Each structure stands twice: as structure tokens, then as C-alpha cells.
Amino acid sequence: QVQLVESGGGLVQPGGSLRLSCAASGSFFSGRTMRWYRQAPGKERELVAGITSGGTTNYADSVKGRFTISRDNAKNAVYLQMNSLEPEDTAVYYCNTRIVTRDYWGQGTQVTVSS
């Protein structure tokens, strides 16, 4: 059974930093691409960053240079370090993986950037 649990969200001032974590259960983790998505109120869910099993990363243009995705296969965990946060980064952030044709999601963690 695949379970993804996010943590680390919160309220931060513009320019601040947060580190999100996603803990994964199941034997699938080390061989799978992991992704972070986000969904702001009234907007569609969008891909923020992804990391392959080999460590290759990709980012949305809006977060390049500010966010860093990483993974620890020994801990079955994926992280999203978010620096220089902007109010536009306010959203619920979700951890995701796809196995065959099925997408698995965590429950999400709220990130609010506001002064």
C-alpha cells in the first residue's frame, strides 16, 4: 500500500524559508520519480518540482533558483526546500508519485506567505 504524508508547512513572511517533507510508505520509493505539486485557491493544481530515482531534478519556471527538491532513499523521504518565498507561493503543497497509470497523493500541507 502506498502512503504519502507531507509535513513542514506553515505561515512565513515574504523572503522567508520553509522545508517541506514527504514520508513515503511502501517498497516502491527508491525506484520512483517523486514530485511536489501545489494548488492555490481558485487555481488548478500545478507541478512545482520533480526528482527521478537517479536524482535528476526539474522545476517550474516560477520556482527555479528558489526551491530545491531532494530525496533520501534510505529514509523513504522527499524534501522541498523553499527559499525567498513570495505571497504567490501560498498554496497547499502535495507530494505525488505515479505507479503504472495511477497517481498517489498525500493529504497536503498548507504554506502561507504573508506579512
mmCIF file of N, CA and C in Angstrom:
data_model
loop_
_atom_site.group_PDB
_atom_site.id
_atom_site.type_symbol
_atom_site.label_atom_id
_atom_site.label_comp_id
_atom_site.label_asym_id
_atom_site.label_seq_id
_atom_site.Cartn_x
_atom_site.Cartn_y
_atom_site.Cartn_z
ATOM 1 N N GLN A 1 0.852 -1.185 0.000
ATOM 2 C CA GLN A 1 0.000 0.000 0.000
ATOM 3 C C GLN A 1 0.891 1.239 0.000
ATOM 4 N N VAL A 2 0.529 2.208 -0.819
ATOM 5 C CA VAL A 2 1.308 3.431 -0.939
ATOM 6 C C VAL A 2 0.674 4.513 -0.079
ATOM 7 N N GLN A 3 1.480 5.084 0.799
ATOM 8 C CA GLN A 3 1.017 6.222 1.591
ATOM 9 C C GLN A 3 2.058 7.322 1.545
ATOM 10 N N LEU A 4 1.583 8.544 1.369
ATOM 11 C CA LEU A 4 2.448 9.718 1.349
ATOM 12 C C LEU A 4 1.935 10.697 2.393
ATOM 13 N N VAL A 5 2.838 11.168 3.254
ATOM 14 C CA VAL A 5 2.441 12.083 4.322
ATOM 15 C C VAL A 5 3.352 13.298 4.303
ATOM 16 N N GLU A 6 2.756 14.458 4.034
ATOM 17 C CA GLU A 6 3.524 15.697 3.986
ATOM 18 C C GLU A 6 3.553 16.368 5.351
ATOM 19 N N SER A 7 4.593 17.153 5.567
ATOM 20 C CA SER A 7 4.704 17.967 6.774
ATOM 21 C C SER A 7 5.625 19.146 6.492
ATOM 22 N N GLY A 8 5.598 20.122 7.397
ATOM 23 C CA GLY A 8 6.532 21.228 7.299
ATOM 24 C C GLY A 8 5.943 22.545 6.843
ATOM 25 N N GLY A 9 4.659 22.543 6.484
ATOM 26 C CA GLY A 9 4.039 23.789 6.057
ATOM 27 C C GLY A 9 3.835 24.741 7.228
ATOM 28 N N GLY A 10 3.393 25.957 6.897
ATOM 29 C CA GLY A 10 3.141 26.936 7.940
ATOM 30 C C GLY A 10 3.025 28.332 7.373
ATOM 31 N N LEU A 11 3.047 29.291 8.275
ATOM 32 C CA LEU A 11 2.973 30.703 7.913
ATOM 33 C C LEU A 11 4.382 31.295 7.954
ATOM 34 N N VAL A 12 4.750 31.975 6.888
ATOM 35 C CA VAL A 12 6.084 32.564 6.811
ATOM 36 C C VAL A 12 5.974 33.929 6.136
ATOM 37 N N GLN A 13 6.853 34.830 6.498
ATOM 38 C CA GLN A 13 6.864 36.147 5.888
ATOM 39 C C GLN A 13 7.526 36.106 4.512
ATOM 40 N N PRO A 14 7.170 37.032 3.653
ATOM 41 C CA PRO A 14 7.853 37.104 2.347
ATOM 42 C C PRO A 14 9.368 37.187 2.522
ATOM 43 N N GLY A 15 10.068 36.435 1.688
ATOM 44 C CA GLY A 15 11.517 36.355 1.803
ATOM 45 C C GLY A 15 11.998 35.249 2.708
ATOM 46 N N GLY A 16 11.089 34.623 3.433
ATOM 47 C CA GLY A 16 11.456 33.567 4.357
ATOM 48 C C GLY A 16 11.624 32.220 3.685
ATOM 49 N N SER A 17 11.878 31.205 4.518
ATOM 50 C CA SER A 17 12.139 29.857 4.026
ATOM 51 C C SER A 17 11.303 28.834 4.782
ATOM 52 N N LEU A 18 11.008 27.754 4.110
ATOM 53 C CA LEU A 18 10.376 26.583 4.709
ATOM 54 C C LEU A 18 10.950 25.340 4.050
ATOM 55 N N ARG A 19 10.934 24.252 4.793
ATOM 56 C CA ARG A 19 11.336 22.964 4.238
ATOM 57 C C ARG A 19 10.196 21.982 4.415
ATOM 58 N N LEU A 20 9.662 21.508 3.300
ATOM 59 C CA LEU A 20 8.607 20.517 3.329
ATOM 60 C C LEU A 20 9.213 19.115 3.268
ATOM 61 N N SER A 21 8.555 18.197 3.947
ATOM 62 C CA SER A 21 8.971 16.800 3.917
ATOM 63 C C SER A 21 7.802 15.928 3.489
ATOM 64 N N CYS A 22 8.118 14.843 2.828
ATOM 65 C CA CYS A 22 7.120 13.848 2.446
ATOM 66 C C CYS A 22 7.669 12.480 2.826
ATOM 67 N N ALA A 23 6.979 11.830 3.737
ATOM 68 C CA ALA A 23 7.360 10.484 4.153
ATOM 69 C C ALA A 23 6.523 9.481 3.382
ATOM 70 N N ALA A 24 7.198 8.515 2.774
ATOM 71 C CA ALA A 24 6.513 7.524 1.942
ATOM 72 C C ALA A 24 6.594 6.152 2.576
ATOM 73 N N SER A 25 5.500 5.432 2.531
ATOM 74 C CA SER A 25 5.496 4.042 2.987
ATOM 75 C C SER A 25 5.340 3.144 1.781
ATOM 76 N N GLY A 26 5.854 1.939 1.896
ATOM 77 C CA GLY A 26 5.787 1.012 0.775
ATOM 78 C C GLY A 26 7.156 0.785 0.172
ATOM 79 N N SER A 27 7.272 -0.272 -0.605
ATOM 80 C CA SER A 27 8.572 -0.666 -1.139
ATOM 81 C C SER A 27 8.874 -0.023 -2.472
ATOM 82 N N PHE A 28 8.024 0.878 -2.919
ATOM 83 C CA PHE A 28 8.141 1.444 -4.251
ATOM 84 C C PHE A 28 9.151 2.563 -4.354
ATOM 85 N N PHE A 29 9.503 3.186 -3.223
ATOM 86 C CA PHE A 29 10.038 4.547 -3.205
ATOM 87 C C PHE A 29 11.305 4.721 -4.038
ATOM 88 N N SER A 30 12.312 3.890 -3.809
ATOM 89 C CA SER A 30 13.623 4.164 -4.394
ATOM 90 C C SER A 30 13.622 4.133 -5.919
ATOM 91 N N GLY A 31 12.679 3.446 -6.501
ATOM 92 C CA GLY A 31 12.659 3.324 -7.951
ATOM 93 C C GLY A 31 11.730 4.283 -8.662
ATOM 94 N N ARG A 32 11.129 5.204 -7.911
ATOM 95 C CA ARG A 32 10.083 6.045 -8.481
ATOM 96 C C ARG A 32 10.461 7.511 -8.504
ATOM 97 N N THR A 33 9.978 8.179 -9.557
ATOM 98 C CA THR A 33 10.055 9.636 -9.573
ATOM 99 C C THR A 33 9.072 10.184 -8.552
ATOM 100 N N MET A 34 9.524 11.152 -7.805
ATOM 101 C CA MET A 34 8.679 11.820 -6.808
ATOM 102 C C MET A 34 8.502 13.272 -7.218
ATOM 103 N N ARG A 35 7.337 13.817 -6.926
ATOM 104 C CA ARG A 35 7.018 15.175 -7.352
ATOM 105 C C ARG A 35 6.349 15.950 -6.220
ATOM 106 N N TRP A 36 6.503 17.252 -6.287
ATOM 107 C CA TRP A 36 5.738 18.175 -5.460
ATOM 108 C C TRP A 36 4.831 18.997 -6.382
ATOM 109 N N TYR A 37 3.569 19.048 -6.017
ATOM 110 C CA TYR A 37 2.590 19.896 -6.691
ATOM 111 C C TYR A 37 2.081 20.915 -5.668
ATOM 112 N N ARG A 38 1.410 21.929 -6.173
ATOM 113 C CA ARG A 38 0.730 22.861 -5.285
ATOM 114 C C ARG A 38 -0.580 23.329 -5.927
ATOM 115 N N GLN A 39 -1.484 23.722 -5.053
ATOM 116 C CA GLN A 39 -2.775 24.234 -5.529
ATOM 117 C C GLN A 39 -3.157 25.444 -4.692
ATOM 118 N N ALA A 40 -3.257 26.578 -5.360
ATOM 119 C CA ALA A 40 -3.677 27.813 -4.711
ATOM 120 C C ALA A 40 -5.191 27.945 -4.825
ATOM 121 N N PRO A 41 -5.813 28.702 -3.953
ATOM 122 C CA PRO A 41 -7.268 28.865 -4.009
ATOM 123 C C PRO A 41 -7.725 29.370 -5.375
ATOM 124 N N GLY A 42 -8.696 28.685 -5.944
ATOM 125 C CA GLY A 42 -9.246 29.096 -7.223
ATOM 126 C C GLY A 42 -8.400 28.754 -8.425
ATOM 127 N N LYS A 43 -7.299 28.036 -8.203
ATOM 128 C CA LYS A 43 -6.406 27.689 -9.309
ATOM 129 C C LYS A 43 -6.265 26.181 -9.436
ATOM 130 N N GLU A 44 -5.805 25.749 -10.600
ATOM 131 C CA GLU A 44 -5.563 24.331 -10.813
ATOM 132 C C GLU A 44 -4.273 23.898 -10.116
ATOM 133 N N ARG A 45 -4.215 22.621 -9.808
ATOM 134 C CA ARG A 45 -3.011 22.062 -9.222
ATOM 135 C C ARG A 45 -1.893 22.128 -10.262
ATOM 136 N N GLU A 46 -0.704 22.541 -9.841
ATOM 137 C CA GLU A 46 0.416 22.679 -10.767
ATOM 138 C C GLU A 46 1.649 21.972 -10.232
ATOM 139 N N LEU A 47 2.454 21.473 -11.161
ATOM 140 C CA LEU A 47 3.703 20.811 -10.804
ATOM 141 C C LEU A 47 4.717 21.860 -10.364
ATOM 142 N N VAL A 48 5.339 21.620 -9.234
ATOM 143 C CA VAL A 48 6.366 22.519 -8.713
ATOM 144 C C VAL A 48 7.762 21.986 -9.009
ATOM 145 N N ALA A 49 7.975 20.704 -8.706
ATOM 146 C CA ALA A 49 9.305 20.126 -8.886
ATOM 147 C C ALA A 49 9.194 18.615 -8.903
ATOM 148 N N GLY A 50 10.160 17.973 -9.549
ATOM 149 C CA GLY A 50 10.213 16.527 -9.590
ATOM 150 C C GLY A 50 11.644 16.047 -9.463
ATOM 151 N N ILE A 51 11.798 14.814 -8.988
ATOM 152 C CA ILE A 51 13.123 14.209 -8.872
ATOM 153 C C ILE A 51 13.014 12.742 -9.222
ATOM 154 N N THR A 52 13.865 12.291 -10.143
ATOM 155 C CA THR A 52 13.832 10.899 -10.564
ATOM 156 C C THR A 52 14.544 10.012 -9.542
ATOM 157 N N SER A 53 14.447 8.705 -9.752
ATOM 158 C CA SER A 53 15.135 7.784 -8.852
ATOM 159 C C SER A 53 16.639 8.003 -8.876
ATOM 160 N N GLY A 54 17.155 8.484 -9.985
ATOM 161 C CA GLY A 54 18.585 8.743 -10.100
ATOM 162 C C GLY A 54 19.018 10.118 -9.643
ATOM 163 N N GLY A 55 18.049 10.943 -9.245
ATOM 164 C CA GLY A 55 18.380 12.254 -8.711
ATOM 165 C C GLY A 55 18.286 13.403 -9.695
ATOM 166 N N THR A 56 17.835 13.142 -10.914
ATOM 167 C CA THR A 56 17.638 14.239 -11.872
ATOM 168 C C THR A 56 16.428 15.052 -11.449
ATOM 169 N N THR A 57 16.576 16.367 -11.475
ATOM 170 C CA THR A 57 15.509 17.247 -10.990
ATOM 171 C C THR A 57 14.961 18.132 -12.107
ATOM 172 N N ASN A 58 13.740 18.571 -11.924
ATOM 173 C CA ASN A 58 13.152 19.576 -12.806
ATOM 174 C C ASN A 58 12.256 20.476 -11.969
ATOM 175 N N TYR A 59 12.090 21.706 -12.441
ATOM 176 C CA TYR A 59 11.366 22.720 -11.680
ATOM 177 C C TYR A 59 10.455 23.536 -12.584
ATOM 178 N N ALA A 60 9.371 24.013 -11.998
ATOM 179 C CA ALA A 60 8.555 25.009 -12.672
ATOM 180 C C ALA A 60 9.380 26.295 -12.784
ATOM 181 N N ASP A 61 9.160 27.028 -13.865
ATOM 182 C CA ASP A 61 9.916 28.265 -14.065
ATOM 183 C C ASP A 61 9.748 29.233 -12.893
ATOM 184 N N SER A 62 8.564 29.217 -12.305
ATOM 185 C CA SER A 62 8.256 30.178 -11.250
ATOM 186 C C SER A 62 9.049 29.949 -9.966
ATOM 187 N N VAL A 63 9.654 28.760 -9.817
ATOM 188 C CA VAL A 63 10.372 28.457 -8.577
ATOM 189 C C VAL A 63 11.848 28.190 -8.800
ATOM 190 N N LYS A 64 12.293 28.191 -10.054
ATOM 191 C CA LYS A 64 13.710 27.929 -10.335
ATOM 192 C C LYS A 64 14.598 28.940 -9.621
ATOM 193 N N GLY A 65 15.633 28.402 -9.008
ATOM 194 C CA GLY A 65 16.567 29.256 -8.282
ATOM 195 C C GLY A 65 16.155 29.547 -6.854
ATOM 196 N N ARG A 66 14.909 29.218 -6.502
ATOM 197 C CA ARG A 66 14.432 29.460 -5.141
ATOM 198 C C ARG A 66 14.123 28.164 -4.398
ATOM 199 N N PHE A 67 13.634 27.164 -5.094
ATOM 200 C CA PHE A 67 13.242 25.895 -4.487
ATOM 201 C C PHE A 67 14.244 24.805 -4.881
ATOM 202 N N THR A 68 14.437 23.861 -3.975
ATOM 203 C CA THR A 68 15.289 22.711 -4.249
ATOM 204 C C THR A 68 14.601 21.448 -3.775
ATOM 205 N N ILE A 69 14.462 20.487 -4.682
ATOM 206 C CA ILE A 69 13.896 19.191 -4.328
ATOM 207 C C ILE A 69 15.037 18.206 -4.101
ATOM 208 N N SER A 70 14.875 17.352 -3.112
ATOM 209 C CA SER A 70 15.884 16.335 -2.834
ATOM 210 C C SER A 70 15.186 15.102 -2.279
ATOM 211 N N ARG A 71 15.920 14.000 -2.199
ATOM 212 C CA ARG A 71 15.347 12.771 -1.685
ATOM 213 C C ARG A 71 16.381 12.003 -0.885
ATOM 214 N N ASP A 72 15.892 11.196 0.038
ATOM 215 C CA ASP A 72 16.725 10.299 0.829
ATOM 216 C C ASP A 72 16.097 8.923 0.728
ATOM 217 N N ASN A 73 16.651 8.091 -0.138
ATOM 218 C CA ASN A 73 16.051 6.780 -0.366
ATOM 219 C C ASN A 73 16.140 5.882 0.872
ATOM 220 N N ALA A 74 17.136 6.093 1.705
ATOM 221 C CA ALA A 74 17.264 5.294 2.923
ATOM 222 C C ALA A 74 16.133 5.578 3.902
ATOM 223 N N LYS A 75 15.609 6.801 3.827
ATOM 224 C CA LYS A 75 14.532 7.210 4.733
ATOM 225 C C LYS A 75 13.174 7.224 4.048
ATOM 226 N N ASN A 76 13.126 6.852 2.778
ATOM 227 C CA ASN A 76 11.867 6.926 2.014
ATOM 228 C C ASN A 76 11.243 8.319 2.140
ATOM 229 N N ALA A 77 12.055 9.323 1.897
ATOM 230 C CA ALA A 77 11.589 10.688 2.082
ATOM 231 C C ALA A 77 12.020 11.573 0.917
ATOM 232 N N VAL A 78 11.177 12.549 0.622
ATOM 233 C CA VAL A 78 11.492 13.571 -0.366
ATOM 234 C C VAL A 78 11.241 14.919 0.285
ATOM 235 N N TYR A 79 12.053 15.889 -0.083
ATOM 236 C CA TYR A 79 12.014 17.195 0.566
ATOM 237 C C TYR A 79 11.865 18.307 -0.469
ATOM 238 N N LEU A 80 11.354 19.416 -0.023
ATOM 239 C CA LEU A 80 11.298 20.613 -0.851
ATOM 240 C C LEU A 80 11.759 21.788 0.001
ATOM 241 N N GLN A 81 12.976 22.251 -0.276
ATOM 242 C CA GLN A 81 13.493 23.431 0.400
ATOM 243 C C GLN A 81 13.040 24.651 -0.380
ATOM 244 N N MET A 82 12.342 25.541 0.306
ATOM 245 C CA MET A 82 11.767 26.714 -0.348
ATOM 246 C C MET A 82 12.372 27.972 0.269
ATOM 247 N N ASN A 83 13.083 28.715 -0.533
ATOM 248 C CA ASN A 83 13.716 29.959 -0.084
ATOM 249 C C ASN A 83 13.115 31.147 -0.823
ATOM 250 N N SER A 84 13.360 32.319 -0.297
ATOM 251 C CA SER A 84 12.867 33.559 -0.928
ATOM 252 C C SER A 84 11.388 33.455 -1.267
ATOM 253 N N LEU A 85 10.622 33.004 -0.315
ATOM 254 C CA LEU A 85 9.203 32.783 -0.557
ATOM 255 C C LEU A 85 8.469 34.081 -0.846
ATOM 256 N N GLU A 86 7.495 33.953 -1.713
ATOM 257 C CA GLU A 86 6.684 35.090 -2.165
ATOM 258 C C GLU A 86 5.216 34.804 -1.856
ATOM 259 N N PRO A 87 4.402 35.849 -1.738
ATOM 260 C CA PRO A 87 2.971 35.614 -1.491
ATOM 261 C C PRO A 87 2.338 34.701 -2.533
ATOM 262 N N GLU A 88 2.862 34.748 -3.758
ATOM 263 C CA GLU A 88 2.324 33.898 -4.830
ATOM 264 C C GLU A 88 2.613 32.415 -4.603
ATOM 265 N N ASP A 89 3.486 32.101 -3.672
ATOM 266 C CA ASP A 89 3.767 30.700 -3.343
ATOM 267 C C ASP A 89 2.736 30.114 -2.378
ATOM 268 N N THR A 90 1.836 30.937 -1.896
ATOM 269 C CA THR A 90 0.804 30.456 -0.980
ATOM 270 C C THR A 90 -0.071 29.418 -1.667
ATOM 271 N N ALA A 91 -0.156 28.245 -1.051
ATOM 272 C CA ALA A 91 -0.903 27.127 -1.650
ATOM 273 C C ALA A 91 -0.851 25.943 -0.702
ATOM 274 N N VAL A 92 -1.647 24.943 -1.031
ATOM 275 C CA VAL A 92 -1.485 23.635 -0.403
ATOM 276 C C VAL A 92 -0.508 22.842 -1.267
ATOM 277 N N TYR A 93 0.500 22.299 -0.630
ATOM 278 C CA TYR A 93 1.548 21.561 -1.334
ATOM 279 C C TYR A 93 1.334 20.061 -1.138
ATOM 280 N N TYR A 94 1.406 19.325 -2.254
ATOM 281 C CA TYR A 94 1.136 17.894 -2.247
ATOM 282 C C TYR A 94 2.343 17.116 -2.765
ATOM 283 N N CYS A 95 2.586 16.016 -2.133
ATOM 284 C CA CYS A 95 3.577 15.045 -2.591
ATOM 285 C C CYS A 95 2.876 14.050 -3.525
ATOM 286 N N ASN A 96 3.580 13.611 -4.547
ATOM 287 C CA ASN A 96 2.960 12.743 -5.564
ATOM 288 C C ASN A 96 3.948 11.735 -6.102
ATOM 289 N N THR A 97 3.428 10.558 -6.437
ATOM 290 C CA THR A 97 4.163 9.629 -7.258
ATOM 291 C C THR A 97 3.173 8.903 -8.157
ATOM 292 N N ARG A 98 3.672 8.370 -9.250
ATOM 293 C CA ARG A 98 2.827 7.629 -10.172
ATOM 294 C C ARG A 98 3.383 6.218 -10.319
ATOM 295 N N ILE A 99 2.503 5.236 -10.146
ATOM 296 C CA ILE A 99 2.891 3.838 -10.326
ATOM 297 C C ILE A 99 1.990 3.254 -11.404
ATOM 298 N N VAL A 100 2.623 2.878 -12.509
ATOM 299 C CA VAL A 100 1.905 2.456 -13.719
ATOM 300 C C VAL A 100 1.072 3.658 -14.167
ATOM 301 N N THR A 101 -0.226 3.566 -14.087
ATOM 302 C CA THR A 101 -1.050 4.687 -14.535
ATOM 303 C C THR A 101 -1.766 5.390 -13.388
ATOM 304 N N ARG A 102 -1.459 4.991 -12.154
ATOM 305 C CA ARG A 102 -2.185 5.546 -11.014
ATOM 306 C C ARG A 102 -1.325 6.577 -10.289
ATOM 307 N N ASP A 103 -1.964 7.705 -9.993
ATOM 308 C CA ASP A 103 -1.327 8.745 -9.201
ATOM 309 C C ASP A 103 -1.680 8.579 -7.735
ATOM 310 N N TYR A 104 -0.673 8.738 -6.884
ATOM 311 C CA TYR A 104 -0.865 8.706 -5.435
ATOM 312 C C TYR A 104 -0.522 10.078 -4.871
ATOM 313 N N TRP A 105 -1.345 10.529 -3.927
ATOM 314 C CA TRP A 105 -1.204 11.856 -3.341
ATOM 315 C C TRP A 105 -1.207 11.772 -1.823
ATOM 316 N N GLY A 106 -0.491 12.705 -1.219
ATOM 317 C CA GLY A 106 -0.624 12.890 0.205
ATOM 318 C C GLY A 106 -1.812 13.785 0.504
ATOM 319 N N GLN A 107 -1.982 14.110 1.786
ATOM 320 C CA GLN A 107 -3.117 14.923 2.189
ATOM 321 C C GLN A 107 -2.871 16.416 1.994
ATOM 322 N N GLY A 108 -1.611 16.768 1.768
ATOM 323 C CA GLY A 108 -1.255 18.160 1.541
ATOM 324 C C GLY A 108 -0.838 18.877 2.811
ATOM 325 N N THR A 109 -0.032 19.912 2.628
ATOM 326 C CA THR A 109 0.374 20.759 3.739
ATOM 327 C C THR A 109 0.275 22.224 3.282
ATOM 328 N N GLN A 110 -0.322 23.044 4.127
ATOM 329 C CA GLN A 110 -0.602 24.435 3.757
ATOM 330 C C GLN A 110 0.646 25.288 3.946
ATOM 331 N N VAL A 111 0.961 26.066 2.925
ATOM 332 C CA VAL A 111 2.024 27.064 3.012
ATOM 333 C C VAL A 111 1.394 28.431 2.773
ATOM 334 N N THR A 112 1.572 29.329 3.711
ATOM 335 C CA THR A 112 1.028 30.672 3.590
ATOM 336 C C THR A 112 2.168 31.669 3.732
ATOM 337 N N VAL A 113 2.320 32.511 2.715
ATOM 338 C CA VAL A 113 3.365 33.525 2.723
ATOM 339 C C VAL A 113 2.682 34.886 2.838
ATOM 340 N N SER A 114 2.864 35.511 3.983
ATOM 341 C CA SER A 114 2.153 36.760 4.242
ATOM 342 C C SER A 114 2.871 37.533 5.329
ATOM 343 N N SER A 115 2.799 38.845 5.224
ATOM 344 C CA SER A 115 3.370 39.698 6.266
ATOM 345 C C SER A 115 2.304 40.074 7.290
#
